[in-house]
């Protein structure tokens, strides 16, 4: 008879480790035994078997084969027990063998953005630093990015870093449309930059900007069809259009108060869904952020069409599942800038810190290049109204 055992992980593995000096390898084995991470076969327990260990400059990897019947997903919930038992930071991956990485040092609690993070001419932005170096997100490979977590833990700082990186990397070929639903307090100050075409500060202005963008999207589709293009990456077109949404929950029809505002919010969510669904191949990149990760705040069509996710600490498992489709973000330490980056797998990172003063200083040092790239700049919407009220519509035909 074969039985699969695992004790409830509310019982920390560290509490069962004998006192005295033990190697990390021995501690991990003891945690397996204490928590019964194994298969009982004919009254004998078969535990994960260490195949070998590999020591690198800053970490050691322990490779285990698993007895048939133990799911690799079990080790997601086991990691806190191993981390506590070793008093070190750990993570794992599974590719036929269970690989547990044990790190000699902890991630920094803060590290500043710097010029060395730039990769001129590319669409790569630094996501953060982990134990194995700096991770980059390439917007040519993964067009859109979903970003969330509780307030004051790094969402807006990250997006400002993206803005700074892309302008310095591609001053002549990038443009931004920013929906700053925090009343414009974070991004309006950048509106004078030629690369920043519009900054909307409420649901009404957002509807105008998105009406313009969806019309532009339709025109781009026609041009692509006529030229036989299917993906902007395979064309001579260099321009990329980024739409940043800071606090997408403010565009939720269930949150806005008046009937007219709900109409505008519904339009905004539909437009963002269209951009997420078909915009990638046409050169549009959506960065959607919210501190309220709920199904109302993140439209399903937006979420379904965004592969890449960046989650800062979340208030609940539900919020983590909305952002990552799994738990984990609720267990992040309360460190500003600490986040989980998810594409093919989850990786914990410390996002580089940048503030407005640092951004302006870096841009001033390349002022001529940044400003000259937009010397022929035209407003995104010449017919845009100067007032915004509940009875106004985004455009005449929207």
CSV table of C-alpha atoms in Angstrom, one decimal:
chain,number,residue,atom,x,y,z
A,1,UNK,CA,0.0,0.0,0.0
A,2,UNK,CA,1.3,3.4,-0.9
A,3,UNK,CA,0.3,6.5,1.0
A,4,UNK,CA,1.3,10.2,0.4
A,5,UNK,CA,1.9,12.1,3.6
A,6,UNK,CA,2.4,15.8,4.4
A,7,UNK,CA,1.7,17.4,7.8
A,8,UNK,CA,-0.2,20.7,7.9
A,9,UNK,CA,2.4,23.3,7.2
A,10,UNK,CA,1.0,25.5,9.9
A,11,UNK,CA,3.5,23.4,12.0
A,12,UNK,CA,6.8,25.1,11.1
A,13,UNK,CA,9.5,22.7,10.1
A,14,UNK,CA,12.0,24.8,11.9
A,15,UNK,CA,10.4,23.8,15.3
A,16,UNK,CA,11.4,20.2,14.7
A,17,UNK,CA,15.0,20.7,13.9
A,18,UNK,CA,17.4,19.5,16.6
A,19,UNK,CA,19.6,22.0,18.3
A,20,UNK,CA,23.2,22.2,17.5
A,21,UNK,CA,25.3,22.7,14.3
A,22,UNK,CA,23.7,21.1,11.2
A,23,UNK,CA,24.5,21.6,7.6
A,24,UNK,CA,21.9,23.1,5.3
A,25,UNK,CA,21.6,19.7,3.5
A,26,UNK,CA,20.9,17.9,6.8
A,27,UNK,CA,18.4,20.5,7.9
A,28,UNK,CA,16.4,20.1,4.6
A,29,UNK,CA,16.4,16.4,5.0
A,30,UNK,CA,15.2,16.7,8.6
A,31,UNK,CA,12.4,19.0,7.5
A,32,UNK,CA,11.3,16.4,5.0
A,33,UNK,CA,11.3,13.8,7.8
A,34,UNK,CA,9.6,16.0,10.4
A,35,UNK,CA,6.8,17.1,8.0
A,36,UNK,CA,6.5,13.6,6.5
A,37,UNK,CA,7.2,14.8,2.9
A,38,UNK,CA,7.3,11.3,1.5
A,39,UNK,CA,5.5,8.2,0.4
A,40,UNK,CA,4.8,5.3,2.7
A,41,UNK,CA,5.4,2.0,0.9
A,42,UNK,CA,5.1,-1.3,2.7
A,43,UNK,CA,5.6,0.4,6.1
A,44,UNK,CA,8.7,2.3,4.9
A,45,UNK,CA,8.9,6.0,4.2
A,46,UNK,CA,10.5,7.1,0.9
A,47,UNK,CA,11.6,10.7,1.0
A,48,UNK,CA,13.0,13.0,-1.7
A,49,UNK,CA,16.5,11.7,-2.5
A,50,UNK,CA,19.4,14.1,-2.9
A,51,UNK,CA,21.1,13.5,-6.2
A,52,UNK,CA,23.8,16.2,-5.9
A,53,UNK,CA,24.4,19.7,-4.7
A,54,UNK,CA,26.0,22.5,-6.8
A,55,UNK,CA,27.7,25.5,-5.1
A,56,UNK,CA,27.8,28.8,-6.9
A,57,UNK,CA,29.3,32.1,-5.9
A,58,UNK,CA,26.3,33.3,-3.9
A,59,UNK,CA,24.1,30.2,-3.5
A,60,UNK,CA,23.9,26.5,-3.4
A,61,UNK,CA,21.5,24.3,-5.3
A,62,UNK,CA,20.3,21.0,-3.9
A,63,UNK,CA,18.8,18.6,-6.5
A,64,UNK,CA,16.4,15.9,-5.4
A,65,UNK,CA,14.5,13.2,-7.2
A,66,UNK,CA,10.9,12.8,-5.9
A,67,UNK,CA,9.2,9.5,-5.1
A,68,UNK,CA,6.4,8.8,-7.6
A,69,UNK,CA,3.2,10.3,-6.2
A,70,UNK,CA,4.6,13.5,-4.6
A,71,UNK,CA,3.4,16.5,-6.6
A,72,UNK,CA,6.0,19.2,-7.1
A,73,UNK,CA,3.4,21.9,-6.2
A,74,UNK,CA,3.7,20.7,-2.6
A,75,UNK,CA,7.0,22.5,-2.3
A,76,UNK,CA,5.5,25.9,-2.9
A,77,UNK,CA,3.9,25.7,0.6
A,78,UNK,CA,7.0,24.0,2.0
A,79,UNK,CA,9.3,26.9,1.2
A,80,UNK,CA,8.5,29.0,4.3
A,81,UNK,CA,9.3,26.0,6.6
A,82,UNK,CA,12.7,25.5,4.8
A,83,UNK,CA,13.4,29.2,4.9
A,84,UNK,CA,12.7,29.4,8.7
A,85,UNK,CA,14.7,26.2,9.3
A,86,UNK,CA,17.7,27.4,7.5
A,87,UNK,CA,17.3,31.1,8.4
A,88,UNK,CA,18.1,31.9,4.8
A,89,UNK,CA,16.3,32.9,1.7
A,90,UNK,CA,15.3,30.0,-0.6
A,91,UNK,CA,13.3,29.3,-3.7
A,92,UNK,CA,12.8,26.2,-5.9
A,93,UNK,CA,12.0,25.0,-9.4
A,94,UNK,CA,11.1,21.7,-10.9
A,95,UNK,CA,12.2,20.3,-14.2
A,96,UNK,CA,12.1,16.6,-13.6
A,97,UNK,CA,14.3,17.2,-10.5
A,98,UNK,CA,13.4,19.3,-7.5
A,99,UNK,CA,15.9,22.1,-7.3
A,100,UNK,CA,16.1,24.0,-4.0
A,101,UNK,CA,18.2,27.1,-4.2
A,102,UNK,CA,19.7,28.3,-0.8
A,103,UNK,CA,21.2,31.8,-0.9
A,104,UNK,CA,24.1,33.0,1.2
A,105,UNK,CA,22.8,36.6,1.4
A,106,UNK,CA,19.4,38.2,1.6
A,107,UNK,CA,18.0,40.5,-1.1
A,108,UNK,CA,18.7,44.2,-0.5
A,109,UNK,CA,15.8,46.0,1.1
A,110,UNK,CA,16.5,48.9,-1.3
A,111,UNK,CA,18.7,49.6,-4.3
A,112,UNK,CA,18.7,52.7,-6.4
A,113,UNK,CA,18.1,53.0,-10.1
A,114,UNK,CA,21.3,53.9,-12.1
A,115,UNK,CA,22.6,54.4,-15.6
A,116,UNK,CA,24.0,50.9,-15.8
A,117,UNK,CA,20.4,49.6,-16.0
A,118,UNK,CA,19.8,51.2,-19.4
A,119,UNK,CA,19.9,49.2,-22.6
A,120,UNK,CA,19.8,51.8,-25.4
A,121,UNK,CA,17.9,50.9,-28.5
A,122,UNK,CA,16.0,48.1,-26.8
A,123,UNK,CA,12.5,47.8,-25.3
A,124,UNK,CA,13.9,46.1,-22.2
A,125,UNK,CA,13.3,47.6,-18.7
A,126,UNK,CA,14.8,46.4,-15.4
A,127,UNK,CA,12.2,44.6,-13.3
A,128,UNK,CA,14.3,44.0,-10.3
A,129,UNK,CA,17.3,42.3,-8.7
A,130,UNK,CA,17.1,38.8,-7.4
A,131,UNK,CA,19.8,36.5,-6.1
A,132,UNK,CA,21.1,35.7,-9.6
A,133,UNK,CA,21.3,39.2,-11.0
A,134,UNK,CA,19.1,41.8,-12.6
A,135,UNK,CA,15.9,40.7,-14.4
A,136,UNK,CA,14.6,42.6,-17.4
A,137,UNK,CA,11.2,42.6,-19.0
A,138,UNK,CA,11.3,42.8,-22.8
A,139,UNK,CA,8.2,44.5,-24.2
A,140,UNK,CA,8.9,43.1,-27.6
A,141,UNK,CA,8.4,39.6,-26.3
A,142,UNK,CA,5.7,40.3,-23.8
A,143,UNK,CA,3.8,43.3,-24.9
A,144,UNK,CA,1.7,44.1,-21.8
A,145,UNK,CA,2.3,44.0,-18.1
A,146,UNK,CA,-0.2,43.7,-15.2
A,147,UNK,CA,1.1,45.4,-12.0
A,148,UNK,CA,-0.6,45.5,-8.6
A,149,UNK,CA,-0.4,45.3,-4.8
A,150,UNK,CA,-1.2,47.4,-1.8
A,151,UNK,CA,-0.6,51.1,-1.8
A,152,UNK,CA,2.8,52.6,-1.0
A,153,UNK,CA,4.8,49.5,-1.8
A,154,UNK,CA,6.2,50.3,-5.3
A,155,UNK,CA,3.7,50.1,-8.1
A,156,UNK,CA,4.0,53.8,-9.2
A,157,UNK,CA,7.7,53.9,-8.5
A,158,UNK,CA,8.1,50.9,-10.9
A,159,UNK,CA,6.1,52.6,-13.6
A,160,UNK,CA,8.1,55.8,-13.3
A,161,UNK,CA,11.2,53.6,-13.7
A,162,UNK,CA,9.7,52.2,-16.9
A,163,UNK,CA,8.9,55.7,-18.2
A,164,UNK,CA,12.4,56.9,-17.5
A,165,UNK,CA,14.1,53.8,-19.0
A,166,UNK,CA,12.1,53.8,-22.2
A,167,UNK,CA,12.6,57.5,-22.8
A,168,UNK,CA,16.3,57.3,-22.2
A,169,UNK,CA,16.6,54.1,-24.3
A,170,UNK,CA,14.5,55.3,-27.2
A,171,UNK,CA,13.8,59.1,-27.0
A,172,UNK,CA,12.8,59.4,-30.7
A,173,UNK,CA,10.7,56.2,-31.0
A,174,UNK,CA,8.6,56.0,-27.8
A,175,UNK,CA,5.3,57.8,-26.9
A,176,UNK,CA,3.2,57.6,-23.8
A,177,UNK,CA,-0.5,58.0,-23.0
A,178,UNK,CA,-0.9,58.0,-19.3
A,179,UNK,CA,-4.1,57.5,-17.3
A,180,UNK,CA,-3.1,58.8,-13.9
A,181,UNK,CA,-6.3,58.1,-11.9
A,182,UNK,CA,-4.7,59.6,-8.8
A,183,UNK,CA,-5.9,63.0,-9.9
A,184,UNK,CA,-2.7,63.4,-12.0
A,185,UNK,CA,-0.6,63.8,-8.9
A,186,UNK,CA,2.1,61.3,-10.0
A,187,UNK,CA,2.5,61.8,-13.8
A,188,UNK,CA,1.1,65.1,-14.8
A,189,UNK,CA,4.5,66.7,-14.0
A,190,UNK,CA,5.9,64.8,-17.0
A,191,UNK,CA,3.3,66.1,-19.5
A,192,UNK,CA,5.8,68.7,-20.9
A,193,UNK,CA,8.0,65.9,-22.2
A,194,UNK,CA,7.6,65.4,-26.0
A,195,UNK,CA,7.3,61.7,-25.5
A,196,UNK,CA,4.3,62.1,-23.2
A,197,UNK,CA,1.4,62.8,-25.5
A,198,UNK,CA,-1.4,63.0,-23.0
A,199,UNK,CA,-2.0,62.6,-19.2
A,200,UNK,CA,-5.6,62.0,-18.2
A,201,UNK,CA,-6.5,62.6,-14.6
A,202,UNK,CA,-10.1,61.2,-14.3
A,203,UNK,CA,-12.5,58.9,-15.9
A,204,UNK,CA,-13.8,61.5,-18.3
A,205,UNK,CA,-10.4,62.5,-19.6
A,206,UNK,CA,-9.4,58.8,-19.7
A,207,UNK,CA,-12.4,58.2,-22.0
A,208,UNK,CA,-11.2,60.9,-24.4
A,209,UNK,CA,-7.7,59.6,-24.5
A,210,UNK,CA,-8.9,56.0,-25.1
A,211,UNK,CA,-11.4,57.1,-27.8
A,212,UNK,CA,-8.4,58.7,-29.6
A,213,UNK,CA,-6.3,55.6,-29.1
A,214,UNK,CA,-9.0,53.1,-30.3
A,215,UNK,CA,-9.6,55.2,-33.4
A,216,UNK,CA,-5.8,55.2,-34.0
A,217,UNK,CA,-5.8,51.5,-33.5
A,218,UNK,CA,-8.4,51.0,-36.2
A,219,UNK,CA,-6.3,53.1,-38.6
A,220,UNK,CA,-3.2,51.1,-37.8
A,221,UNK,CA,-5.1,47.9,-38.5
A,222,UNK,CA,-6.1,49.2,-42.0
A,223,UNK,CA,-2.5,50.2,-42.8
A,224,UNK,CA,-1.2,46.8,-41.6
A,225,UNK,CA,-3.7,45.0,-43.9
A,226,UNK,CA,-2.8,47.1,-46.9
A,227,UNK,CA,0.9,46.5,-46.4
A,228,UNK,CA,0.6,42.8,-45.5
A,229,UNK,CA,2.0,43.2,-42.0
A,230,UNK,CA,1.0,41.0,-39.2
A,231,UNK,CA,3.3,42.0,-36.3
A,232,UNK,CA,5.1,45.3,-35.8
A,233,UNK,CA,8.3,43.5,-34.8
A,234,UNK,CA,8.6,42.3,-38.5
A,235,UNK,CA,8.1,45.7,-40.0
A,236,UNK,CA,10.4,48.8,-40.4
A,237,UNK,CA,8.2,50.7,-37.9
A,238,UNK,CA,10.2,51.8,-34.9
A,239,UNK,CA,7.6,53.7,-32.9
A,240,UNK,CA,6.1,52.1,-29.9
A,241,UNK,CA,3.0,53.4,-28.0
A,242,UNK,CA,2.8,52.8,-24.3
A,243,UNK,CA,-0.4,53.2,-22.3
A,244,UNK,CA,0.1,53.4,-18.6
A,245,UNK,CA,-2.9,53.0,-16.3
A,246,UNK,CA,-2.1,54.0,-12.7
A,247,UNK,CA,-5.0,52.8,-10.5
A,248,UNK,CA,-7.3,51.0,-12.9
A,249,UNK,CA,-9.9,50.4,-10.2
A,250,UNK,CA,-11.0,54.0,-10.7
A,251,UNK,CA,-12.2,53.0,-14.2
A,252,UNK,CA,-14.5,50.3,-12.7
A,253,UNK,CA,-18.2,50.9,-13.3
A,254,UNK,CA,-18.9,49.3,-9.8
A,255,UNK,CA,-16.7,52.0,-8.1
A,256,UNK,CA,-17.6,55.2,-9.8
A,257,UNK,CA,-20.7,56.9,-8.3
A,258,UNK,CA,-22.9,58.5,-10.9
A,259,UNK,CA,-24.8,57.0,-13.8
A,260,UNK,CA,-22.9,59.1,-16.4
A,261,UNK,CA,-19.5,58.2,-14.8
A,262,UNK,CA,-20.4,54.5,-15.1
A,263,UNK,CA,-21.0,55.0,-18.8
A,264,UNK,CA,-17.6,56.5,-19.2
A,265,UNK,CA,-16.0,53.8,-17.1
A,266,UNK,CA,-17.6,51.0,-19.2
A,267,UNK,CA,-16.2,52.6,-22.3
A,268,UNK,CA,-12.7,52.8,-20.7
A,269,UNK,CA,-12.7,49.2,-19.7
A,270,UNK,CA,-13.9,48.1,-23.2
A,271,UNK,CA,-11.2,50.2,-24.9
A,272,UNK,CA,-8.5,48.9,-22.6
A,273,UNK,CA,-9.7,45.3,-23.3
A,274,UNK,CA,-9.4,46.0,-27.0
A,275,UNK,CA,-5.9,47.4,-26.7
A,276,UNK,CA,-4.9,44.4,-24.6
A,277,UNK,CA,-6.5,42.0,-27.1
A,278,UNK,CA,-5.2,43.3,-30.4
A,279,UNK,CA,-2.8,46.1,-29.7
A,280,UNK,CA,0.3,44.1,-29.1
A,281,UNK,CA,1.0,43.2,-32.7
A,282,UNK,CA,0.2,46.7,-33.8
A,283,UNK,CA,2.8,48.3,-31.5
A,284,UNK,CA,0.7,49.2,-28.5
A,285,UNK,CA,1.9,48.2,-25.0
A,286,UNK,CA,-0.3,48.3,-22.0
A,287,UNK,CA,0.9,48.7,-18.4
A,288,UNK,CA,-2.1,48.3,-16.1
A,289,UNK,CA,-1.8,48.8,-12.4
A,290,UNK,CA,-4.1,48.7,-9.5
A,291,UNK,CA,-4.0,48.6,-5.7
A,292,UNK,CA,-7.4,46.9,-5.6
A,293,UNK,CA,-6.8,43.6,-7.4
A,294,UNK,CA,-10.3,42.4,-7.9
A,295,UNK,CA,-12.2,41.0,-10.9
A,296,UNK,CA,-14.1,44.3,-11.0
A,297,UNK,CA,-10.8,46.4,-11.0
A,298,UNK,CA,-9.1,44.2,-13.6
A,299,UNK,CA,-11.3,43.5,-16.6
A,300,UNK,CA,-11.2,39.8,-17.6
A,301,UNK,CA,-10.2,40.6,-21.2
A,302,UNK,CA,-7.4,42.8,-20.0
A,303,UNK,CA,-6.1,40.1,-17.6
A,304,UNK,CA,-6.5,37.2,-20.1
A,305,UNK,CA,-4.4,39.0,-22.7
A,306,UNK,CA,-1.5,39.9,-20.3
A,307,UNK,CA,1.0,37.2,-19.8
A,308,UNK,CA,3.5,39.1,-17.7
A,309,UNK,CA,2.6,40.0,-14.1
A,310,UNK,CA,4.4,42.0,-11.3
A,311,UNK,CA,2.8,41.8,-7.9
A,312,UNK,CA,3.9,43.7,-4.8
A,313,UNK,CA,2.6,42.6,-1.4
A,314,UNK,CA,-1.1,41.9,-1.5
A,315,UNK,CA,-3.6,42.2,1.4
A,316,UNK,CA,-5.1,38.7,0.7
A,317,UNK,CA,-4.8,35.4,-1.1
A,318,UNK,CA,-7.7,36.5,-3.3
A,319,UNK,CA,-5.8,39.6,-4.5
A,320,UNK,CA,-2.8,37.5,-5.2
A,321,UNK,CA,-4.8,35.1,-7.3
A,322,UNK,CA,-6.3,38.0,-9.3
A,323,UNK,CA,-2.8,39.2,-10.2
A,324,UNK,CA,-0.8,36.0,-10.3
A,325,UNK,CA,-3.5,33.3,-10.7
A,326,UNK,CA,-2.1,31.8,-7.5
A,327,UNK,CA,-1.2,32.7,-4.0
A,328,UNK,CA,2.1,33.9,-2.7
A,329,UNK,CA,2.0,37.7,-3.0
A,330,UNK,CA,0.2,37.9,0.4
A,331,UNK,CA,3.3,36.3,2.0
A,332,UNK,CA,5.9,38.8,0.7
A,333,UNK,CA,7.7,40.8,3.4
A,334,UNK,CA,6.5,44.3,4.1
A,335,UNK,CA,9.4,45.8,2.2
A,336,UNK,CA,8.7,48.6,-0.3
A,337,UNK,CA,9.8,47.4,-3.7
A,338,UNK,CA,9.7,43.7,-2.9
A,339,UNK,CA,7.7,41.9,-5.6
A,340,UNK,CA,7.0,38.7,-7.5
A,341,UNK,CA,7.6,38.8,-11.3
A,342,UNK,CA,5.8,36.1,-13.1
A,343,UNK,CA,6.1,35.0,-16.7
A,344,UNK,CA,7.0,31.3,-17.1
A,345,UNK,CA,7.6,31.0,-13.4
A,346,UNK,CA,7.5,33.2,-10.2
A,347,UNK,CA,10.7,35.0,-9.2
A,348,UNK,CA,11.0,37.3,-6.2
A,349,UNK,CA,12.8,40.6,-6.9
A,350,UNK,CA,13.6,43.9,-5.3
A,351,UNK,CA,12.5,46.6,-7.8
A,352,UNK,CA,15.0,49.5,-8.4
A,353,UNK,CA,14.0,52.7,-6.6
A,354,UNK,CA,13.7,56.0,-8.5
A,355,UNK,CA,12.0,59.2,-7.6
A,356,UNK,CA,11.0,62.4,-9.5
A,357,UNK,CA,14.2,64.2,-8.6
A,358,UNK,CA,16.4,61.3,-9.9
A,359,UNK,CA,14.3,61.2,-13.1
A,360,UNK,CA,14.5,64.9,-13.8
A,361,UNK,CA,18.3,64.8,-13.2
A,362,UNK,CA,18.8,62.0,-15.6
A,363,UNK,CA,16.6,63.5,-18.3
A,364,UNK,CA,18.2,67.0,-17.9
A,365,UNK,CA,21.6,65.4,-18.6
A,366,UNK,CA,20.2,64.3,-22.0
A,367,UNK,CA,17.9,67.3,-22.4
A,368,UNK,CA,18.8,68.1,-26.0
A,369,UNK,CA,18.3,64.6,-27.2
A,370,UNK,CA,15.0,64.2,-25.4
A,371,UNK,CA,13.6,67.5,-26.5
A,372,UNK,CA,14.8,67.5,-30.1
A,373,UNK,CA,13.2,64.1,-30.6
A,374,UNK,CA,9.8,65.8,-30.2
A,375,UNK,CA,10.4,69.1,-31.9
A,376,UNK,CA,7.6,68.4,-34.4
A,377,UNK,CA,5.3,67.2,-31.7
A,378,UNK,CA,1.6,67.7,-32.2
A,379,UNK,CA,-1.2,67.3,-29.6
A,380,UNK,CA,-2.7,63.8,-29.6
A,381,UNK,CA,-6.2,65.3,-30.0
A,382,UNK,CA,-6.5,68.8,-31.4
A,383,UNK,CA,-10.3,68.8,-30.8
A,384,UNK,CA,-10.1,67.8,-27.2
A,385,UNK,CA,-12.3,69.9,-25.0
A,386,UNK,CA,-10.9,71.9,-22.2
A,387,UNK,CA,-13.7,71.1,-19.7
A,388,UNK,CA,-14.8,67.7,-18.4
A,389,UNK,CA,-18.3,67.1,-17.1
A,390,UNK,CA,-20.6,64.2,-16.6
A,391,UNK,CA,-22.7,65.0,-19.7
A,392,UNK,CA,-19.7,65.2,-22.1
A,393,UNK,CA,-18.8,62.3,-24.3
A,394,UNK,CA,-15.3,61.1,-25.3
A,395,UNK,CA,-15.8,61.9,-29.0
A,396,UNK,CA,-18.6,62.8,-31.2
A,397,UNK,CA,-19.0,59.3,-32.7
A,398,UNK,CA,-18.0,57.2,-29.6
